[in-house]
Amino acid sequence: MKIPFSQISTAGQQYSLDVPDIDTENEIFSLQGMTSLSCKLTRKGSDQILVQGRISATLLLTCDRCLRIYSQNVDAGLDFICEINGSRYQGVREIDLTARDLDIMQLEEAVIDLGEIIRQQLYLSVPQQRLCAHDCKGICPICGADRNSSPCRCSGVPIHNPFAVLAAVKGK
Ligand SMILES: [Zn+2]
Ligand SMILES: [Zn+2]
């Protein structure tokens, strides 16, 4: 859904969007079920739009340790400014906005693309460290077994290779 700045008033208007399927065009996450965005768009001067609302979605992520796919719910508030690329350096900034430390999304043209807002917010909600569980045991680096399912046979054997130490000394 694309909304030109010209359709957004200073009084603000509510929008909501439910999307069954979004092409995320990436390998970091995919989506499960419906993704919902509801937001209020308010015009702040000729080249700035205030976006406030909520997004909810279920991300499917790959665990960093065991490589299994797990789901993570996203329910996040939105509060940022969309402005036309570069306008910050050309004109006078709205006074009430400078007082608040809001994030700014730069746009190429004076159009709010709600689909693009969803994509960006989902990217932002992907955690740095992706774990299916905080105590995920991961995959054994020796035998490759998933240690969440069953302890592997090499558990308890200390990983110590005297030749690796020797190689490191020689390399100096
Ligand atoms: Zn895991
Ligand atoms: Zn093992």
JSON list of C-alpha atoms and ligand atoms in Angstrom, two decimals:
[
{"chain": "A", "resi": 1, "resn": "MET", "atom": "CA", "xyz": [0.00, 0.00, 0.00]},
{"chain": "A", "resi": 2, "resn": "LYS", "atom": "CA", "xyz": [1.53, 3.31, -1.09]},
{"chain": "A", "resi": 3, "resn": "ILE", "atom": "CA", "xyz": [0.35, 6.64, 0.25]},
{"chain": "A", "resi": 4, "resn": "PRO", "atom": "CA", "xyz": [1.57, 9.91, -1.26]},
{"chain": "A", "resi": 5, "resn": "PHE", "atom": "CA", "xyz": [2.51, 12.65, 1.20]},
{"chain": "A", "resi": 6, "resn": "SER", "atom": "CA", "xyz": [-0.18, 14.81, -0.40]},
{"chain": "A", "resi": 7, "resn": "GLN", "atom": "CA", "xyz": [-2.87, 12.48, 0.98]},
{"chain": "A", "resi": 8, "resn": "ILE", "atom": "CA", "xyz": [-1.61, 12.75, 4.56]},
{"chain": "A", "resi": 9, "resn": "SER", "atom": "CA", "xyz": [-2.99, 15.54, 6.71]},
{"chain": "A", "resi": 10, "resn": "THR", "atom": "CA", "xyz": [-1.55, 17.34, 9.71]},
{"chain": "A", "resi": 11, "resn": "ALA", "atom": "CA", "xyz": [-4.41, 15.88, 11.77]},
{"chain": "A", "resi": 12, "resn": "GLY", "atom": "CA", "xyz": [-3.17, 12.39, 10.95]},
{"chain": "A", "resi": 13, "resn": "GLN", "atom": "CA", "xyz": [-4.85, 9.31, 9.62]},
{"chain": "A", "resi": 14, "resn": "GLN", "atom": "CA", "xyz": [-4.99, 5.70, 10.72]},
{"chain": "A", "resi": 15, "resn": "TYR", "atom": "CA", "xyz": [-3.97, 2.88, 8.36]},
{"chain": "A", "resi": 16, "resn": "SER", "atom": "CA", "xyz": [-3.89, -0.84, 8.84]},
{"chain": "A", "resi": 17, "resn": "LEU", "atom": "CA", "xyz": [-2.55, -3.58, 6.66]},
{"chain": "A", "resi": 18, "resn": "ASP", "atom": "CA", "xyz": [-2.64, -7.37, 7.01]},
{"chain": "A", "resi": 19, "resn": "VAL", "atom": "CA", "xyz": [-0.40, -9.25, 4.68]},
{"chain": "A", "resi": 20, "resn": "PRO", "atom": "CA", "xyz": [-0.51, -13.02, 4.37]},
{"chain": "A", "resi": 21, "resn": "ASP", "atom": "CA", "xyz": [2.79, -13.35, 2.59]},
{"chain": "A", "resi": 22, "resn": "ILE", "atom": "CA", "xyz": [5.73, -11.02, 2.18]},
{"chain": "A", "resi": 23, "resn": "ASP", "atom": "CA", "xyz": [8.64, -11.66, -0.08]},
{"chain": "A", "resi": 24, "resn": "THR", "atom": "CA", "xyz": [11.44, -10.79, 2.30]},
{"chain": "A", "resi": 25, "resn": "GLU", "atom": "CA", "xyz": [14.10, -11.39, -0.37]},
{"chain": "A", "resi": 26, "resn": "ASN", "atom": "CA", "xyz": [16.66, -12.48, 2.14]},
{"chain": "A", "resi": 27, "resn": "GLU", "atom": "CA", "xyz": [18.06, -15.53, 3.84]},
{"chain": "A", "resi": 28, "resn": "ILE", "atom": "CA", "xyz": [17.95, -14.21, 7.39]},
{"chain": "A", "resi": 29, "resn": "PHE", "atom": "CA", "xyz": [14.30, -14.84, 8.07]},
{"chain": "A", "resi": 30, "resn": "SER", "atom": "CA", "xyz": [11.00, -15.89, 6.56]},
{"chain": "A", "resi": 31, "resn": "LEU", "atom": "CA", "xyz": [7.51, -15.31, 7.88]},
{"chain": "A", "resi": 32, "resn": "GLN", "atom": "CA", "xyz": [4.80, -17.52, 9.28]},
{"chain": "A", "resi": 33, "resn": "GLY", "atom": "CA", "xyz": [1.14, -16.55, 9.10]},
{"chain": "A", "resi": 34, "resn": "MET", "atom": "CA", "xyz": [-0.19, -13.03, 8.94]},
{"chain": "A", "resi": 35, "resn": "THR", "atom": "CA", "xyz": [1.91, -9.92, 9.36]},
{"chain": "A", "resi": 36, "resn": "SER", "atom": "CA", "xyz": [-0.07, -6.93, 10.61]},
{"chain": "A", "resi": 37, "resn": "LEU", "atom": "CA", "xyz": [0.76, -3.26, 10.59]},
{"chain": "A", "resi": 38, "resn": "SER", "atom": "CA", "xyz": [-1.41, -0.57, 12.05]},
{"chain": "A", "resi": 39, "resn": "CYS", "atom": "CA", "xyz": [-0.14, 2.96, 12.12]},
{"chain": "A", "resi": 40, "resn": "LYS", "atom": "CA", "xyz": [-1.03, 6.59, 12.17]},
{"chain": "A", "resi": 41, "resn": "LEU", "atom": "CA", "xyz": [0.54, 8.85, 9.58]},
{"chain": "A", "resi": 42, "resn": "THR", "atom": "CA", "xyz": [0.77, 12.53, 10.42]},
{"chain": "A", "resi": 43, "resn": "ARG", "atom": "CA", "xyz": [2.14, 15.23, 8.21]},
{"chain": "A", "resi": 44, "resn": "LYS", "atom": "CA", "xyz": [4.88, 17.36, 9.77]},
{"chain": "A", "resi": 45, "resn": "GLY", "atom": "CA", "xyz": [5.68, 20.07, 7.26]},
{"chain": "A", "resi": 46, "resn": "SER", "atom": "CA", "xyz": [6.06, 19.61, 3.53]},
{"chain": "A", "resi": 47, "resn": "ASP", "atom": "CA", "xyz": [8.65, 16.86, 3.56]},
{"chain": "A", "resi": 48, "resn": "GLN", "atom": "CA", "xyz": [8.22, 14.93, 6.81]},
{"chain": "A", "resi": 49, "resn": "ILE", "atom": "CA", "xyz": [5.69, 12.35, 7.91]},
{"chain": "A", "resi": 50, "resn": "LEU", "atom": "CA", "xyz": [5.47, 11.02, 11.47]},
{"chain": "A", "resi": 51, "resn": "VAL", "atom": "CA", "xyz": [4.78, 7.28, 11.62]},
{"chain": "A", "resi": 52, "resn": "GLN", "atom": "CA", "xyz": [3.42, 5.83, 14.88]},
{"chain": "A", "resi": 53, "resn": "GLY", "atom": "CA", "xyz": [1.89, 2.43, 15.36]},
{"chain": "A", "resi": 54, "resn": "ARG", "atom": "CA", "xyz": [2.51, -1.27, 15.85]},
{"chain": "A", "resi": 55, "resn": "ILE", "atom": "CA", "xyz": [3.68, -4.22, 13.87]},
{"chain": "A", "resi": 56, "resn": "SER", "atom": "CA", "xyz": [3.12, -7.86, 14.68]},
{"chain": "A", "resi": 57, "resn": "ALA", "atom": "CA", "xyz": [4.50, -10.88, 12.88]},
{"chain": "A", "resi": 58, "resn": "THR", "atom": "CA", "xyz": [5.98, -14.29, 13.42]},
{"chain": "A", "resi": 59, "resn": "LEU", "atom": "CA", "xyz": [9.51, -14.65, 12.13]},
{"chain": "A", "resi": 60, "resn": "LEU", "atom": "CA", "xyz": [11.08, -17.96, 11.25]},
{"chain": "A", "resi": 61, "resn": "LEU", "atom": "CA", "xyz": [14.77, -17.87, 12.09]},
{"chain": "A", "resi": 62, "resn": "THR", "atom": "CA", "xyz": [17.64, -20.32, 11.94]},
{"chain": "A", "resi": 63, "resn": "CYS", "atom": "CA", "xyz": [19.33, -21.06, 15.24]},
{"chain": "A", "resi": 64, "resn": "ASP", "atom": "CA", "xyz": [22.99, -20.02, 15.22]},
{"chain": "A", "resi": 65, "resn": "ARG", "atom": "CA", "xyz": [23.99, -23.06, 17.27]},
{"chain": "A", "resi": 66, "resn": "CYS", "atom": "CA", "xyz": [21.89, -26.02, 16.11]},
{"chain": "A", "resi": 67, "resn": "LEU", "atom": "CA", "xyz": [20.73, -24.70, 12.70]},
{"chain": "A", "resi": 68, "resn": "ARG", "atom": "CA", "xyz": [17.13, -25.63, 13.40]},
{"chain": "A", "resi": 69, "resn": "ILE", "atom": "CA", "xyz": [14.32, -23.33, 12.26]},
{"chain": "A", "resi": 70, "resn": "TYR", "atom": "CA", "xyz": [12.44, -21.73, 15.13]},
{"chain": "A", "resi": 71, "resn": "SER", "atom": "CA", "xyz": [9.75, -19.09, 15.35]},
{"chain": "A", "resi": 72, "resn": "GLN", "atom": "CA", "xyz": [9.85, -15.78, 17.16]},
{"chain": "A", "resi": 73, "resn": "ASN", "atom": "CA", "xyz": [6.94, -13.42, 17.67]},
{"chain": "A", "resi": 74, "resn": "VAL", "atom": "CA", "xyz": [7.42, -9.77, 16.91]},
{"chain": "A", "resi": 75, "resn": "ASP", "atom": "CA", "xyz": [5.17, -7.18, 18.48]},
{"chain": "A", "resi": 76, "resn": "ALA", "atom": "CA", "xyz": [6.87, -3.84, 18.26]},
{"chain": "A", "resi": 77, "resn": "GLY", "atom": "CA", "xyz": [5.92, -0.21, 18.47]},
{"chain": "A", "resi": 78, "resn": "LEU", "atom": "CA", "xyz": [6.74, 2.19, 15.65]},
{"chain": "A", "resi": 79, "resn": "ASP", "atom": "CA", "xyz": [7.69, 5.80, 16.18]},
{"chain": "A", "resi": 80, "resn": "PHE", "atom": "CA", "xyz": [9.78, 7.46, 13.52]},
{"chain": "A", "resi": 81, "resn": "ILE", "atom": "CA", "xyz": [9.90, 10.11, 10.84]},
{"chain": "A", "resi": 82, "resn": "CYS", "atom": "CA", "xyz": [9.89, 9.54, 7.10]},
{"chain": "A", "resi": 83, "resn": "GLU", "atom": "CA", "xyz": [11.46, 12.30, 5.15]},
{"chain": "A", "resi": 84, "resn": "ILE", "atom": "CA", "xyz": [12.51, 12.88, 1.59]},
{"chain": "A", "resi": 85, "resn": "ASN", "atom": "CA", "xyz": [16.15, 12.09, 1.02]},
{"chain": "A", "resi": 86, "resn": "GLY", "atom": "CA", "xyz": [18.40, 15.03, 1.78]},
{"chain": "A", "resi": 87, "resn": "SER", "atom": "CA", "xyz": [15.65, 17.43, 2.81]},
{"chain": "A", "resi": 88, "resn": "ARG", "atom": "CA", "xyz": [17.22, 17.77, 6.22]},
{"chain": "A", "resi": 89, "resn": "TYR", "atom": "CA", "xyz": [20.08, 19.77, 4.75]},
{"chain": "A", "resi": 90, "resn": "GLN", "atom": "CA", "xyz": [17.97, 21.94, 2.51]},
{"chain": "A", "resi": 91, "resn": "GLY", "atom": "CA", "xyz": [15.15, 23.39, 4.51]},
{"chain": "A", "resi": 92, "resn": "VAL", "atom": "CA", "xyz": [14.23, 24.32, 8.01]},
{"chain": "A", "resi": 93, "resn": "ARG", "atom": "CA", "xyz": [13.52, 21.42, 10.27]},
{"chain": "A", "resi": 94, "resn": "GLU", "atom": "CA", "xyz": [10.28, 21.25, 12.16]},
{"chain": "A", "resi": 95, "resn": "ILE", "atom": "CA", "xyz": [10.92, 22.65, 15.62]},
{"chain": "A", "resi": 96, "resn": "ASP", "atom": "CA", "xyz": [8.79, 20.16, 17.55]},
{"chain": "A", "resi": 97, "resn": "LEU", "atom": "CA", "xyz": [10.70, 17.28, 16.00]},
{"chain": "A", "resi": 98, "resn": "THR", "atom": "CA", "xyz": [14.19, 18.47, 16.85]},
{"chain": "A", "resi": 99, "resn": "ALA", "atom": "CA", "xyz": [13.29, 18.24, 20.52]},
{"chain": "A", "resi": 100, "resn": "ARG", "atom": "CA", "xyz": [12.64, 14.52, 20.17]},
{"chain": "A", "resi": 101, "resn": "ASP", "atom": "CA", "xyz": [15.28, 12.07, 19.22]},
{"chain": "A", "resi": 102, "resn": "LEU", "atom": "CA", "xyz": [13.36, 10.15, 16.60]},
{"chain": "A", "resi": 103, "resn": "ASP", "atom": "CA", "xyz": [14.68, 7.74, 14.06]},
{"chain": "A", "resi": 104, "resn": "ILE", "atom": "CA", "xyz": [14.50, 8.95, 10.50]},
{"chain": "A", "resi": 105, "resn": "MET", "atom": "CA", "xyz": [13.77, 6.87, 7.44]},
{"chain": "A", "resi": 106, "resn": "GLN", "atom": "CA", "xyz": [15.02, 8.49, 4.26]},
{"chain": "A", "resi": 107, "resn": "LEU", "atom": "CA", "xyz": [12.76, 8.21, 1.22]},
{"chain": "A", "resi": 108, "resn": "GLU", "atom": "CA", "xyz": [13.54, 8.69, -2.44]},
{"chain": "A", "resi": 109, "resn": "GLU", "atom": "CA", "xyz": [10.14, 10.18, -3.19]},
{"chain": "A", "resi": 110, "resn": "ALA", "atom": "CA", "xyz": [7.23, 11.68, -1.31]},
{"chain": "A", "resi": 111, "resn": "VAL", "atom": "CA", "xyz": [5.38, 8.39, -0.91]},
{"chain": "A", "resi": 112, "resn": "ILE", "atom": "CA", "xyz": [4.94, 6.22, 2.18]},
{"chain": "A", "resi": 113, "resn": "ASP", "atom": "CA", "xyz": [5.16, 2.55, 1.21]},
{"chain": "A", "resi": 114, "resn": "LEU", "atom": "CA", "xyz": [3.64, 0.55, 4.07]},
{"chain": "A", "resi": 115, "resn": "GLY", "atom": "CA", "xyz": [5.03, -2.70, 2.63]},
{"chain": "A", "resi": 116, "resn": "GLU", "atom": "CA", "xyz": [8.53, -1.23, 2.77]},
{"chain": "A", "resi": 117, "resn": "ILE", "atom": "CA", "xyz": [7.97, -0.06, 6.34]},
{"chain": "A", "resi": 118, "resn": "ILE", "atom": "CA", "xyz": [7.00, -3.62, 7.28]},
{"chain": "A", "resi": 119, "resn": "ARG", "atom": "CA", "xyz": [10.11, -5.05, 5.64]},
{"chain": "A", "resi": 120, "resn": "GLN", "atom": "CA", "xyz": [12.42, -2.57, 7.35]},
{"chain": "A", "resi": 121, "resn": "GLN", "atom": "CA", "xyz": [10.84, -3.06, 10.77]},
{"chain": "A", "resi": 122, "resn": "LEU", "atom": "CA", "xyz": [11.08, -6.84, 10.46]},
{"chain": "A", "resi": 123, "resn": "TYR", "atom": "CA", "xyz": [14.78, -6.56, 9.65]},
{"chain": "A", "resi": 124, "resn": "LEU", "atom": "CA", "xyz": [15.26, -4.37, 12.70]},
{"chain": "A", "resi": 125, "resn": "SER", "atom": "CA", "xyz": [13.52, -6.92, 14.90]},
{"chain": "A", "resi": 126, "resn": "VAL", "atom": "CA", "xyz": [15.85, -9.79, 13.98]},
{"chain": "A", "resi": 127, "resn": "PRO", "atom": "CA", "xyz": [18.13, -10.34, 16.99]},
{"chain": "A", "resi": 128, "resn": "GLN", "atom": "CA", "xyz": [21.90, -10.22, 16.64]},
{"chain": "A", "resi": 129, "resn": "GLN", "atom": "CA", "xyz": [22.22, -13.64, 18.17]},
{"chain": "A", "resi": 130, "resn": "ARG", "atom": "CA", "xyz": [19.59, -16.07, 16.96]},
{"chain": "A", "resi": 131, "resn": "LEU", "atom": "CA", "xyz": [19.02, -18.96, 19.34]},
{"chain": "A", "resi": 132, "resn": "CYS", "atom": "CA", "xyz": [16.11, -21.42, 19.42]},
{"chain": "A", "resi": 133, "resn": "ALA", "atom": "CA", "xyz": [16.48, -21.44, 23.21]},
{"chain": "A", "resi": 134, "resn": "HIS", "atom": "CA", "xyz": [18.85, -19.48, 25.43]},
{"chain": "A", "resi": 135, "resn": "ASP", "atom": "CA", "xyz": [20.39, -22.76, 26.54]},
{"chain": "A", "resi": 136, "resn": "CYS", "atom": "CA", "xyz": [20.51, -24.41, 23.11]},
{"chain": "A", "resi": 137, "resn": "LYS", "atom": "CA", "xyz": [23.32, -26.96, 23.27]},
{"chain": "A", "resi": 138, "resn": "GLY", "atom": "CA", "xyz": [24.03, -26.74, 19.56]},
{"chain": "A", "resi": 139, "resn": "ILE", "atom": "CA", "xyz": [25.76, -29.15, 17.27]},
{"chain": "A", "resi": 140, "resn": "CYS", "atom": "CA", "xyz": [28.81, -31.07, 18.41]},
{"chain": "A", "resi": 141, "resn": "PRO", "atom": "CA", "xyz": [31.83, -29.69, 16.54]},
{"chain": "A", "resi": 142, "resn": "ILE", "atom": "CA", "xyz": [33.40, -33.16, 16.54]},
{"chain": "A", "resi": 143, "resn": "CYS", "atom": "CA", "xyz": [30.67, -35.59, 15.50]},
{"chain": "A", "resi": 144, "resn": "GLY", "atom": "CA", "xyz": [28.00, -33.21, 14.18]},
{"chain": "A", "resi": 145, "resn": "ALA", "atom": "CA", "xyz": [25.21, -34.56, 16.40]},
{"chain": "A", "resi": 146, "resn": "ASP", "atom": "CA", "xyz": [22.46, -32.21, 17.58]},
{"chain": "A", "resi": 147, "resn": "ARG", "atom": "CA", "xyz": [23.11, -32.19, 21.32]},
{"chain": "A", "resi": 148, "resn": "ASN", "atom": "CA", "xyz": [19.57, -30.98, 22.07]},
{"chain": "A", "resi": 149, "resn": "SER", "atom": "CA", "xyz": [18.15, -34.33, 20.95]},
{"chain": "A", "resi": 150, "resn": "SER", "atom": "CA", "xyz": [20.61, -36.57, 22.73]},
{"chain": "A", "resi": 151, "resn": "PRO", "atom": "CA", "xyz": [24.03, -36.20, 24.25]},
{"chain": "A", "resi": 152, "resn": "CYS", "atom": "CA", "xyz": [26.56, -37.34, 21.69]},
{"chain": "A", "resi": 153, "resn": "ARG", "atom": "CA", "xyz": [29.21, -39.94, 22.36]},
{"chain": "A", "resi": 154, "resn": "CYS", "atom": "CA", "xyz": [32.04, -37.53, 22.46]},
{"chain": "A", "resi": 155, "resn": "SER", "atom": "CA", "xyz": [30.48, -35.44, 25.26]},
{"chain": "A", "resi": 156, "resn": "GLY", "atom": "CA", "xyz": [32.80, -35.12, 28.19]},
{"chain": "A", "resi": 157, "resn": "VAL", "atom": "CA", "xyz": [35.92, -35.76, 26.14]},
{"chain": "A", "resi": 158, "resn": "PRO", "atom": "CA", "xyz": [38.08, -32.68, 26.45]},
{"chain": "A", "resi": 159, "resn": "ILE", "atom": "CA", "xyz": [38.99, -31.15, 23.11]},
{"chain": "A", "resi": 160, "resn": "HIS", "atom": "CA", "xyz": [42.73, -30.97, 23.38]},
{"chain": "A", "resi": 161, "resn": "ASN", "atom": "CA", "xyz": [45.13, -31.46, 20.58]},
{"chain": "A", "resi": 162, "resn": "PRO", "atom": "CA", "xyz": [48.81, -31.14, 21.52]},
{"chain": "A", "resi": 163, "resn": "PHE", "atom": "CA", "xyz": [49.78, -30.87, 17.87]},
{"chain": "A", "resi": 164, "resn": "ALA", "atom": "CA", "xyz": [47.70, -27.69, 17.48]},
{"chain": "A", "resi": 165, "resn": "VAL", "atom": "CA", "xyz": [49.71, -26.10, 20.29]},
{"chain": "A", "resi": 166, "resn": "LEU", "atom": "CA", "xyz": [52.93, -27.19, 18.66]},
{"chain": "A", "resi": 167, "resn": "ALA", "atom": "CA", "xyz": [51.86, -25.74, 15.30]},
{"chain": "A", "resi": 168, "resn": "ALA", "atom": "CA", "xyz": [51.05, -22.43, 16.95]},
{"chain": "A", "resi": 169, "resn": "VAL", "atom": "CA", "xyz": [54.51, -22.25, 18.56]},
{"chain": "A", "resi": 170, "resn": "LYS", "atom": "CA", "xyz": [56.23, -23.12, 15.29]},
{"chain": "A", "resi": 171, "resn": "GLY", "atom": "CA", "xyz": [54.30, -20.46, 13.46]},
{"chain": "A", "resi": 172, "resn": "LYS", "atom": "CA", "xyz": [55.76, -17.65, 15.59]},
{"chain": "B", "resi": 1, "resn": "ZN", "atom": "ZN", "xyz": [19.30, -24.17, 18.66]},
{"chain": "B", "resi": 2, "resn": "ZN", "atom": "ZN", "xyz": [29.92, -35.31, 19.41]}
]
